[in-house]
PDB file of C-alpha atoms in Angstrom:
ATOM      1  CA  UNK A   1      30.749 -12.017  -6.887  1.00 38.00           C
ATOM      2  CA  UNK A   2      27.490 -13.447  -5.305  1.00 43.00           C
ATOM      3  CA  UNK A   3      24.094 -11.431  -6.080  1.00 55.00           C
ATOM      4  CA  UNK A   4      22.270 -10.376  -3.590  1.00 65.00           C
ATOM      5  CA  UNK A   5      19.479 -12.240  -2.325  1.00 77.00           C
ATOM      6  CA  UNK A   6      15.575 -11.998  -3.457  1.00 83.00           C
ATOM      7  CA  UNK A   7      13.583 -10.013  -0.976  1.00 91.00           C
ATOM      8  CA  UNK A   8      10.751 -11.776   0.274  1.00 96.00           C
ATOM      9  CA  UNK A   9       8.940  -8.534   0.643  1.00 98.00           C
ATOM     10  CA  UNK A  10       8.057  -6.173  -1.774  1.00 98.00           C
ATOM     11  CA  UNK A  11       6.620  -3.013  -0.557  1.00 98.00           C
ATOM     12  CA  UNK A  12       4.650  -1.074  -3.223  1.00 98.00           C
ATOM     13  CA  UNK A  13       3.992   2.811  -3.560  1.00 98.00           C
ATOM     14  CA  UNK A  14       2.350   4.228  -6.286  1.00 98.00           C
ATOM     15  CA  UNK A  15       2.872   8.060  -6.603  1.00 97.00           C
ATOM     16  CA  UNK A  16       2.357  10.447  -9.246  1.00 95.00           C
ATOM     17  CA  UNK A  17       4.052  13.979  -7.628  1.00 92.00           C
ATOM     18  CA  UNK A  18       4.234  14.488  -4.034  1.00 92.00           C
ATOM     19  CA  UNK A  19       7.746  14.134  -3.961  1.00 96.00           C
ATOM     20  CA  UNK A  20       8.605  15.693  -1.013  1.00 96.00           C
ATOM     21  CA  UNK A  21       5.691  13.953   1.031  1.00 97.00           C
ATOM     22  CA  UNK A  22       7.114  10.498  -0.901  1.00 98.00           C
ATOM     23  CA  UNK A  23      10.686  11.334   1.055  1.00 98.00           C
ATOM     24  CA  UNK A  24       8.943  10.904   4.589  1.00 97.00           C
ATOM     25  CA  UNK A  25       7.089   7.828   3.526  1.00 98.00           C
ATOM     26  CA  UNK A  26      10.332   6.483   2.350  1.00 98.00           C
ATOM     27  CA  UNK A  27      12.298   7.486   5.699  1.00 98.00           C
ATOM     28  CA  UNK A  28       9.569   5.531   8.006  1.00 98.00           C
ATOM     29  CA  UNK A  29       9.759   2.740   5.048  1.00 98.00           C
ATOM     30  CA  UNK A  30      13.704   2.168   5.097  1.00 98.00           C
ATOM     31  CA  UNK A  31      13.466   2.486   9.212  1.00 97.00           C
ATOM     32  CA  UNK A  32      11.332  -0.848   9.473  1.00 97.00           C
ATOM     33  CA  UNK A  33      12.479  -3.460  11.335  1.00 95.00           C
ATOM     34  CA  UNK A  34      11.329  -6.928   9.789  1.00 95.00           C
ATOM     35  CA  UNK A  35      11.455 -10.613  10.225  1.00 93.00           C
ATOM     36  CA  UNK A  36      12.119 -10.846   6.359  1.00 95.00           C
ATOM     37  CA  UNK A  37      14.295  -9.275   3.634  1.00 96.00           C
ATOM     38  CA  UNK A  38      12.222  -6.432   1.610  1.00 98.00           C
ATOM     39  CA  UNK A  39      12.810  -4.169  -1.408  1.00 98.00           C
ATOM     40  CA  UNK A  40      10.967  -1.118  -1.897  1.00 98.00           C
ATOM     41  CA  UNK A  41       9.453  -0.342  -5.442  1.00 98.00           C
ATOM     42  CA  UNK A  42       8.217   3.221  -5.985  1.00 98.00           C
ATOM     43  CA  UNK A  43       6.069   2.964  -9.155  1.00 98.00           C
ATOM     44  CA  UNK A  44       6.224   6.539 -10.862  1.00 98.00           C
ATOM     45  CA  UNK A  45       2.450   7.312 -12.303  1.00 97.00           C
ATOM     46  CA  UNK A  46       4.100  10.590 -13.976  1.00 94.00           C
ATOM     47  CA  UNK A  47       6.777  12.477 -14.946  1.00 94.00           C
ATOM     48  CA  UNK A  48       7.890  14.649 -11.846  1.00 95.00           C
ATOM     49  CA  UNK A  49      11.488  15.191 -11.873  1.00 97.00           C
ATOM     50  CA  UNK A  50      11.323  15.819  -8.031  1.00 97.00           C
ATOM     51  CA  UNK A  51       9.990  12.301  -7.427  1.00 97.00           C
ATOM     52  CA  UNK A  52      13.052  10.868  -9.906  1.00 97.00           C
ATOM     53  CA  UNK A  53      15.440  12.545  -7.787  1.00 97.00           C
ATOM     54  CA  UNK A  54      14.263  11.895  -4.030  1.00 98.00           C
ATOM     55  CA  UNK A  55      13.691   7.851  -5.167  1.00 98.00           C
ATOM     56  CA  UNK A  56      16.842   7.531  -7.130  1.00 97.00           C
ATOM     57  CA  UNK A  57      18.932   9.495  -4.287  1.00 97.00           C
ATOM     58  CA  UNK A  58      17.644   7.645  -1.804  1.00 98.00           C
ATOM     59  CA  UNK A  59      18.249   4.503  -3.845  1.00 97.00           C
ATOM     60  CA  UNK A  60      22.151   5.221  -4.391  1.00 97.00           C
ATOM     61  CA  UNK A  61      22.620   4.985  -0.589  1.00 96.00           C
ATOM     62  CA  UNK A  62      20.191   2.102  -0.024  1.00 97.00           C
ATOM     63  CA  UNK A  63      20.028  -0.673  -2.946  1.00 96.00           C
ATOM     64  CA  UNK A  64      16.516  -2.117  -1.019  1.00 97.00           C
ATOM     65  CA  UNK A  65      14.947   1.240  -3.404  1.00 98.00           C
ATOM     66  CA  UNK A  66      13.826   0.749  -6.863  1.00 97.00           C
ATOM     67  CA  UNK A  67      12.114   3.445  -9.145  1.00 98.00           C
ATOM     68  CA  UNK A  68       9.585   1.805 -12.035  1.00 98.00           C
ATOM     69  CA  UNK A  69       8.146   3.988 -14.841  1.00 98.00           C
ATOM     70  CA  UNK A  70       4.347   3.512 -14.368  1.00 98.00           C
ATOM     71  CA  UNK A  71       3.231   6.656 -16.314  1.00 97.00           C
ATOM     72  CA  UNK A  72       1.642   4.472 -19.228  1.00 96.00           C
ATOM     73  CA  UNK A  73      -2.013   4.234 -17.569  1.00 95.00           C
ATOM     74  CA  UNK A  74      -3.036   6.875 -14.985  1.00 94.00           C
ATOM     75  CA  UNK A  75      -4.236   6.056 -11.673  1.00 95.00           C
ATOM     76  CA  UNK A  76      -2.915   4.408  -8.390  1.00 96.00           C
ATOM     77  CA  UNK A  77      -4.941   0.870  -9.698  1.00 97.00           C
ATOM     78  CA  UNK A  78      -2.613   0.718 -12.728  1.00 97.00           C
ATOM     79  CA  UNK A  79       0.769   2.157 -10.745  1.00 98.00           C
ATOM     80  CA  UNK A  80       0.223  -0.157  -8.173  1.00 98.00           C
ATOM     81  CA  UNK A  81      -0.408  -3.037 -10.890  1.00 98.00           C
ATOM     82  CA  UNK A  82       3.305  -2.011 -12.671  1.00 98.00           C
ATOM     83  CA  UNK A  83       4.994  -1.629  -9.203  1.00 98.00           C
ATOM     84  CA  UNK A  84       3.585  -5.883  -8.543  1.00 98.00           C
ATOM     85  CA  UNK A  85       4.630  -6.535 -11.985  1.00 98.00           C
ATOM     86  CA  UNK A  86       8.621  -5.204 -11.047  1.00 98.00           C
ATOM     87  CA  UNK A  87       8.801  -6.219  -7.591  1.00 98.00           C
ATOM     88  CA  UNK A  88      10.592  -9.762  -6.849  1.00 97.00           C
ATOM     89  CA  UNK A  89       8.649 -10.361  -3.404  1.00 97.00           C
ATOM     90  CA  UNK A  90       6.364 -13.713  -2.740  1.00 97.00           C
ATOM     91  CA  UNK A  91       4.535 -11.246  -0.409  1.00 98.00           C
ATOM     92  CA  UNK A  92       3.178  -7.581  -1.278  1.00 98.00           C
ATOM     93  CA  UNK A  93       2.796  -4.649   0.934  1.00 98.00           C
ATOM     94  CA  UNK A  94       0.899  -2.139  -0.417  1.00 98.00           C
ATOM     95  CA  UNK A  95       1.168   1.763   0.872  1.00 98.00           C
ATOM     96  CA  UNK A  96       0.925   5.596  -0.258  1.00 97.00           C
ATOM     97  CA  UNK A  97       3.312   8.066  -1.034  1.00 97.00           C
ATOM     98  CA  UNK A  98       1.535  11.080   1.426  1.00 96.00           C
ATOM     99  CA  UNK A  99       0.645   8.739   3.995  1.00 97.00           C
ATOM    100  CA  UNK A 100       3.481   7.662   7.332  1.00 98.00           C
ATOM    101  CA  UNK A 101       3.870   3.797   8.031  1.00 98.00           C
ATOM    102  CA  UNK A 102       3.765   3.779  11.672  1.00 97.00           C
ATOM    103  CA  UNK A 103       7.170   1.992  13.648  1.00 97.00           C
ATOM    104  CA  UNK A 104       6.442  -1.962  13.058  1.00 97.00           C
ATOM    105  CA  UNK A 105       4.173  -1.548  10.230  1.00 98.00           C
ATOM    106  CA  UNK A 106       5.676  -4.630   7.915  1.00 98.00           C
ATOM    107  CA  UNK A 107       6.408  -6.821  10.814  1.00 98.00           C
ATOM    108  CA  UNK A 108       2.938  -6.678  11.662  1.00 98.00           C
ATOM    109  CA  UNK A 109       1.600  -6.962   8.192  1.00 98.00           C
ATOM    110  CA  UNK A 110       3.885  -9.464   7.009  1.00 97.00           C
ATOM    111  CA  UNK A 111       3.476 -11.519  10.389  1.00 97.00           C
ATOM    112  CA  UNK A 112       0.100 -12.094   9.144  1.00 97.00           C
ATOM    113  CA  UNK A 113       0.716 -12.782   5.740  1.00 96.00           C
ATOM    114  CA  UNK A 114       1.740 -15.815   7.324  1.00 93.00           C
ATOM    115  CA  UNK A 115      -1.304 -17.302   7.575  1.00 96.00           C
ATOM    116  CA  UNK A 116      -3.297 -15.592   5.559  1.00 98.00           C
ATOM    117  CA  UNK A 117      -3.767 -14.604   1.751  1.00 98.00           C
ATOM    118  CA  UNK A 118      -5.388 -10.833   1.992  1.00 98.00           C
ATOM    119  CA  UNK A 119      -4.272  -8.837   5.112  1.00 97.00           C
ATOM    120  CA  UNK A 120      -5.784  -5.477   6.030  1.00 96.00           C
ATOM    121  CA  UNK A 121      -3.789  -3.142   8.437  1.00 96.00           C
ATOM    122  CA  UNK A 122      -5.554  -0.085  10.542  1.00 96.00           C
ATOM    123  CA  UNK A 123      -5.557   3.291   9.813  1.00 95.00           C
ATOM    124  CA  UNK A 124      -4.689   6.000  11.758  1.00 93.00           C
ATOM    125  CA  UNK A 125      -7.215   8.910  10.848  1.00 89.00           C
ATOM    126  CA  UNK A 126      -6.141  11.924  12.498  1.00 87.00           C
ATOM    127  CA  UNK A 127      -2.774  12.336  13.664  1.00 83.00           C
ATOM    128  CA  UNK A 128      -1.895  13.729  10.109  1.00 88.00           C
ATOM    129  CA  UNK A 129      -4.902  15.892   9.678  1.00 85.00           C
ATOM    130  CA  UNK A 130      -5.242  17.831  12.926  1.00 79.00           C
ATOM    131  CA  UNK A 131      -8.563  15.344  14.759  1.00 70.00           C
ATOM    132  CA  UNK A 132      -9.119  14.559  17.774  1.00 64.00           C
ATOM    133  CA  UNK A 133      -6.825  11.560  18.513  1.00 71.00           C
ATOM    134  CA  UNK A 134      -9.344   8.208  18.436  1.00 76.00           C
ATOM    135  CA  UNK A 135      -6.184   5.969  17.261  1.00 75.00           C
ATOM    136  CA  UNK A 136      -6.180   3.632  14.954  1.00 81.00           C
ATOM    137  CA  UNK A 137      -8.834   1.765  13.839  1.00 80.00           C
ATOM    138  CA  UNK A 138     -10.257  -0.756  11.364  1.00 86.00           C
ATOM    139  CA  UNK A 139     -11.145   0.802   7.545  1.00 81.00           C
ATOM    140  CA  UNK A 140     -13.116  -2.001   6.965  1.00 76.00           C
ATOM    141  CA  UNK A 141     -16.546  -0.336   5.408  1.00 63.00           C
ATOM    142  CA  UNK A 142     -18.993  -2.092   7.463  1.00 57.00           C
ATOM    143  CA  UNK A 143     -21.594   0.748   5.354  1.00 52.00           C
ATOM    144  CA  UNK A 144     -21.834  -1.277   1.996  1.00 73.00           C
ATOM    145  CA  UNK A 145     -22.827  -4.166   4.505  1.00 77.00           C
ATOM    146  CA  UNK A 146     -20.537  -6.960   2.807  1.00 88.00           C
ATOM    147  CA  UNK A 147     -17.521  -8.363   3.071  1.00 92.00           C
ATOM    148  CA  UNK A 148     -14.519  -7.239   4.688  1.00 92.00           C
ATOM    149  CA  UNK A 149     -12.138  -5.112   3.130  1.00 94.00           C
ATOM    150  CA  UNK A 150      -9.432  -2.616   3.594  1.00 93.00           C
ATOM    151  CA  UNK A 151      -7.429   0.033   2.069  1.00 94.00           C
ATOM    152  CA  UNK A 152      -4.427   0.512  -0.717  1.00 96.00           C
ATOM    153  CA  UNK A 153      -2.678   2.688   1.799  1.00 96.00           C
ATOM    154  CA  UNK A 154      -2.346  -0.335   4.261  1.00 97.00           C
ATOM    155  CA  UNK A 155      -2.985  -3.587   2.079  1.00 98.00           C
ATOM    156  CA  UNK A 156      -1.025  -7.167   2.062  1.00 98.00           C
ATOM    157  CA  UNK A 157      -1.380  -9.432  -0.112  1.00 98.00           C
ATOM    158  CA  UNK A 158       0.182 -13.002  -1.239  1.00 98.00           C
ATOM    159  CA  UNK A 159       1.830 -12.915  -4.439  1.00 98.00           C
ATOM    160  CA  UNK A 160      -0.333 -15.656  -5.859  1.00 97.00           C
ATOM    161  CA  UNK A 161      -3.369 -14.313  -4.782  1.00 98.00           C
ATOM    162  CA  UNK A 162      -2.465 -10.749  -6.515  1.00 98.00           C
ATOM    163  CA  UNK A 163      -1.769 -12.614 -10.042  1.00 98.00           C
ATOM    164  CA  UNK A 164      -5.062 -15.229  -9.772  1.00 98.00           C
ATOM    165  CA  UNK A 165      -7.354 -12.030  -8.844  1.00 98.00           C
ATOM    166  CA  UNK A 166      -5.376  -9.774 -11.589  1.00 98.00           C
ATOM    167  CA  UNK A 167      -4.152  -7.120 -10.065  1.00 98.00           C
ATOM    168  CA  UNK A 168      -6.052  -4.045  -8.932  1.00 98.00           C
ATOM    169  CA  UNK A 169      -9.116  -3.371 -11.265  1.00 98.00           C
ATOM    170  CA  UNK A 170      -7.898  -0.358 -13.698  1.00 97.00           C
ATOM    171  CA  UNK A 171     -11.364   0.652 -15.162  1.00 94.00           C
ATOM    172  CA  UNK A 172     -12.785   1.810 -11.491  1.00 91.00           C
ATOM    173  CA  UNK A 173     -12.241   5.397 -10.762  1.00 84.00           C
ATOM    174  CA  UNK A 174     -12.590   4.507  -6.979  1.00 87.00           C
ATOM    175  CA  UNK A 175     -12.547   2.001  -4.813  1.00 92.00           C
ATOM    176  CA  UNK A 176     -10.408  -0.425  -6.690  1.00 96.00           C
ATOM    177  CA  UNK A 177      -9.215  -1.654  -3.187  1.00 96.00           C
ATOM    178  CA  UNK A 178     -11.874  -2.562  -1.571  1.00 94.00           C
ATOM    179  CA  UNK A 179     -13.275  -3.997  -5.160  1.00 96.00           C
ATOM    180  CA  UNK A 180      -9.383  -6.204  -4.980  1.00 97.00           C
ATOM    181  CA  UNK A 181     -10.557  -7.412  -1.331  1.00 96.00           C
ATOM    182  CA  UNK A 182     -14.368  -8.491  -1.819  1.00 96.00           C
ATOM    183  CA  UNK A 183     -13.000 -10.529  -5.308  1.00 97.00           C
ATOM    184  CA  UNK A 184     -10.495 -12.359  -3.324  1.00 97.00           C
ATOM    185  CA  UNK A 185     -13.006 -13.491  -0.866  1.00 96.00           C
ATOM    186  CA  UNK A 186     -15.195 -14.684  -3.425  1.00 97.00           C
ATOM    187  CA  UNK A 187     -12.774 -16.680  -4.771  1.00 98.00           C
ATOM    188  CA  UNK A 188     -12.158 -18.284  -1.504  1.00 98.00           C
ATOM    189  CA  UNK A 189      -8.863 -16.435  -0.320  1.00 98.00           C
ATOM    190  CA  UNK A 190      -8.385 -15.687   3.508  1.00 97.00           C
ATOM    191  CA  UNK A 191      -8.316 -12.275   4.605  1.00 97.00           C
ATOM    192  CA  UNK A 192      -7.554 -11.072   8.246  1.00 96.00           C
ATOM    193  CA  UNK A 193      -6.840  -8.030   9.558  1.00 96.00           C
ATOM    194  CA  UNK A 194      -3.810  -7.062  11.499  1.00 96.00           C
ATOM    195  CA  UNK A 195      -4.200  -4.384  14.172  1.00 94.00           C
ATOM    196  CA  UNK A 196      -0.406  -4.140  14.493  1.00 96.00           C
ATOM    197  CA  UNK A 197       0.044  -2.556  10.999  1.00 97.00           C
ATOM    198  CA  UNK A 198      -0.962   0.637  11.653  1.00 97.00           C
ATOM    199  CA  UNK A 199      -0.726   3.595   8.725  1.00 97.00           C
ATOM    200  CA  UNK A 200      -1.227   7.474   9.647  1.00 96.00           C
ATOM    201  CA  UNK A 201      -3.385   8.606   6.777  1.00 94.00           C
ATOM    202  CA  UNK A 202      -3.545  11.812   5.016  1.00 93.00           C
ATOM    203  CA  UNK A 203      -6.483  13.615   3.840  1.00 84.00           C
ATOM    204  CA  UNK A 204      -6.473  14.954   0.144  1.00 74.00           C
ATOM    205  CA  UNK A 205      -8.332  17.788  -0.701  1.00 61.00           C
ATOM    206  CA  UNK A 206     -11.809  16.955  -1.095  1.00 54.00           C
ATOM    207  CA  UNK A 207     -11.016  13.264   0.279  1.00 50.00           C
ATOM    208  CA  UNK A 208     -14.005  13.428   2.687  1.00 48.00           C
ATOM    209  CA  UNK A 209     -16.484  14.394   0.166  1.00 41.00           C
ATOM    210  CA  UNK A 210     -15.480  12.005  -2.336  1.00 44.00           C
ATOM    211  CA  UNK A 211     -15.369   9.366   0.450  1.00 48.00           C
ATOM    212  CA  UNK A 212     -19.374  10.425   1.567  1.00 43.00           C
ATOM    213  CA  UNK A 213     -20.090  10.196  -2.115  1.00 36.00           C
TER     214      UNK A 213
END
C-alpha cells in the first residue's frame, strides 16, 4: 500500500486549554481551500483532556490532524517550537487556538510564501470582540519604529528560515513573534505581508493592557 504523500504545508497551533475555542479554529482550518497539500499539527502546551479529545476526534475522521505533546516547556514560543519540530511541511503557517482563520487564509499566506521567506497576514481586530468593524488591517507595530513584523496568530514562514533563525525565542515572556520577525530581517530573509490572509483575533483577558505595557 502506497503512503500518503508529505504535506507541503504545515499549519501550527499551539494551545494549552481552550478546547472548545480550539474546535472552531480547527473547523475554519480543515474548511481551507489551498493550492498545496497541508497537515495540521496541534502542539498540546498542557494536559487538558478536553483538548486530547476534540484534536484526536477530529483527527480519526480527518488524517490531515496531528496532536504533539508540547507540555515539557510552557509557553506558546516553546509549543509552537515542538509543533515545527513534528510537522513534515517545507512551509509553516503559524495560528492560535481562540482565534478564526478567515475563508482563504492559507491560500493567501502560502501564495506568498512563494516568494518570500517571512510572511505576515492581517488581523481582524474586532469582529470577535464586539468593536466597531474597521476590518482587517496590518499588525505590523510601526510604535517600536523598526522593522516590520507581525503576529504568531497569523505568521508564515519558510522551513529553512525557521531552523537558521532557531525557532521562536523561549526565554521572552512576550513578544517572541515580533522578536522571530526583526531576527530574520537581520539576517537578510524577505518578509512581505499578505493582505489576503486575514485572522479574526480574540482578546484575552487583560490582552489590551499587557499589549499598552
Amino acid at each position: 500500500m502506497s503512503s500518503s504523500p508529505v504535506p507541503v504545508v504545515s499549519v501550527i497551533i499551539p494551545v494549552l486549554n481552550e478546547a472548545e475555542l480550539l474546535a472552531q479554529q480547527l473547523a475554519c482550518i480543515t474548511s481551507q481551500v489551498c493550492d498545496h497539500s497541508f497537515e495540521i499539527v496541534v502542539a498540546h502546551n498542557g494536559r487538558d483532556p478536553a483538548v486530547a479529545e476534540v484534536v484526536l476526534g477530529l483527527a480519526q475522521r480527518d488524517p490531515r490532524v496531528r496532536l504533539v505533546d508540547a507540555a515539557a516547556r510552557p509557553g506558546p514560543a516553546a509549543a509552537r517550537n515542538v509543533g515545527a519540530a513534528a510537522a513534515c511541511g517545507s512551509l509553516l503557517a503559524f495560528c492560535d487556538a481562540d482565534d478564526l482563520v478567515e475563508p482563504g487564509w492559507l491560500r493567501a499566506l502560502t501564495a506568498v510564501l512563494g516568494r518570500a521567506d517571512l510572511v505576515v497576514g492581517h488581523i481582524d481586530f474586532d469582529i470577535l470582540n464586539g468593536g466597531a468593524a474597521r476590518g482587517p488591517r496590518s499588525p505590523t507595530p510601526f510604535q517600536y519604529r523598526y522593522l516590520p513584523a507581525g503576529l504568531g496568530a497569523n505568521l508564515g514562514l519558510r522551513r529553512n528560515c525557521f531552523t537558521l533563525l532557531g525557532g521562536f525565542a523561549e526565554d521572552l515572556l512576550a513578544g517572541e513573534d515580533i522578536d522571530l520577525c526583526w531576527r530574520g530581517q537581520e539576517a537578510g530573509f524577505h518578509l512581505e505581508e499578505a493582505a489576503g490572509a486575514v485572522v479574526a483575533k480574540r482578546d484575552r483577558p487583560g490582552s489590551r493592557l499587557r499589549a499598552r505595557q
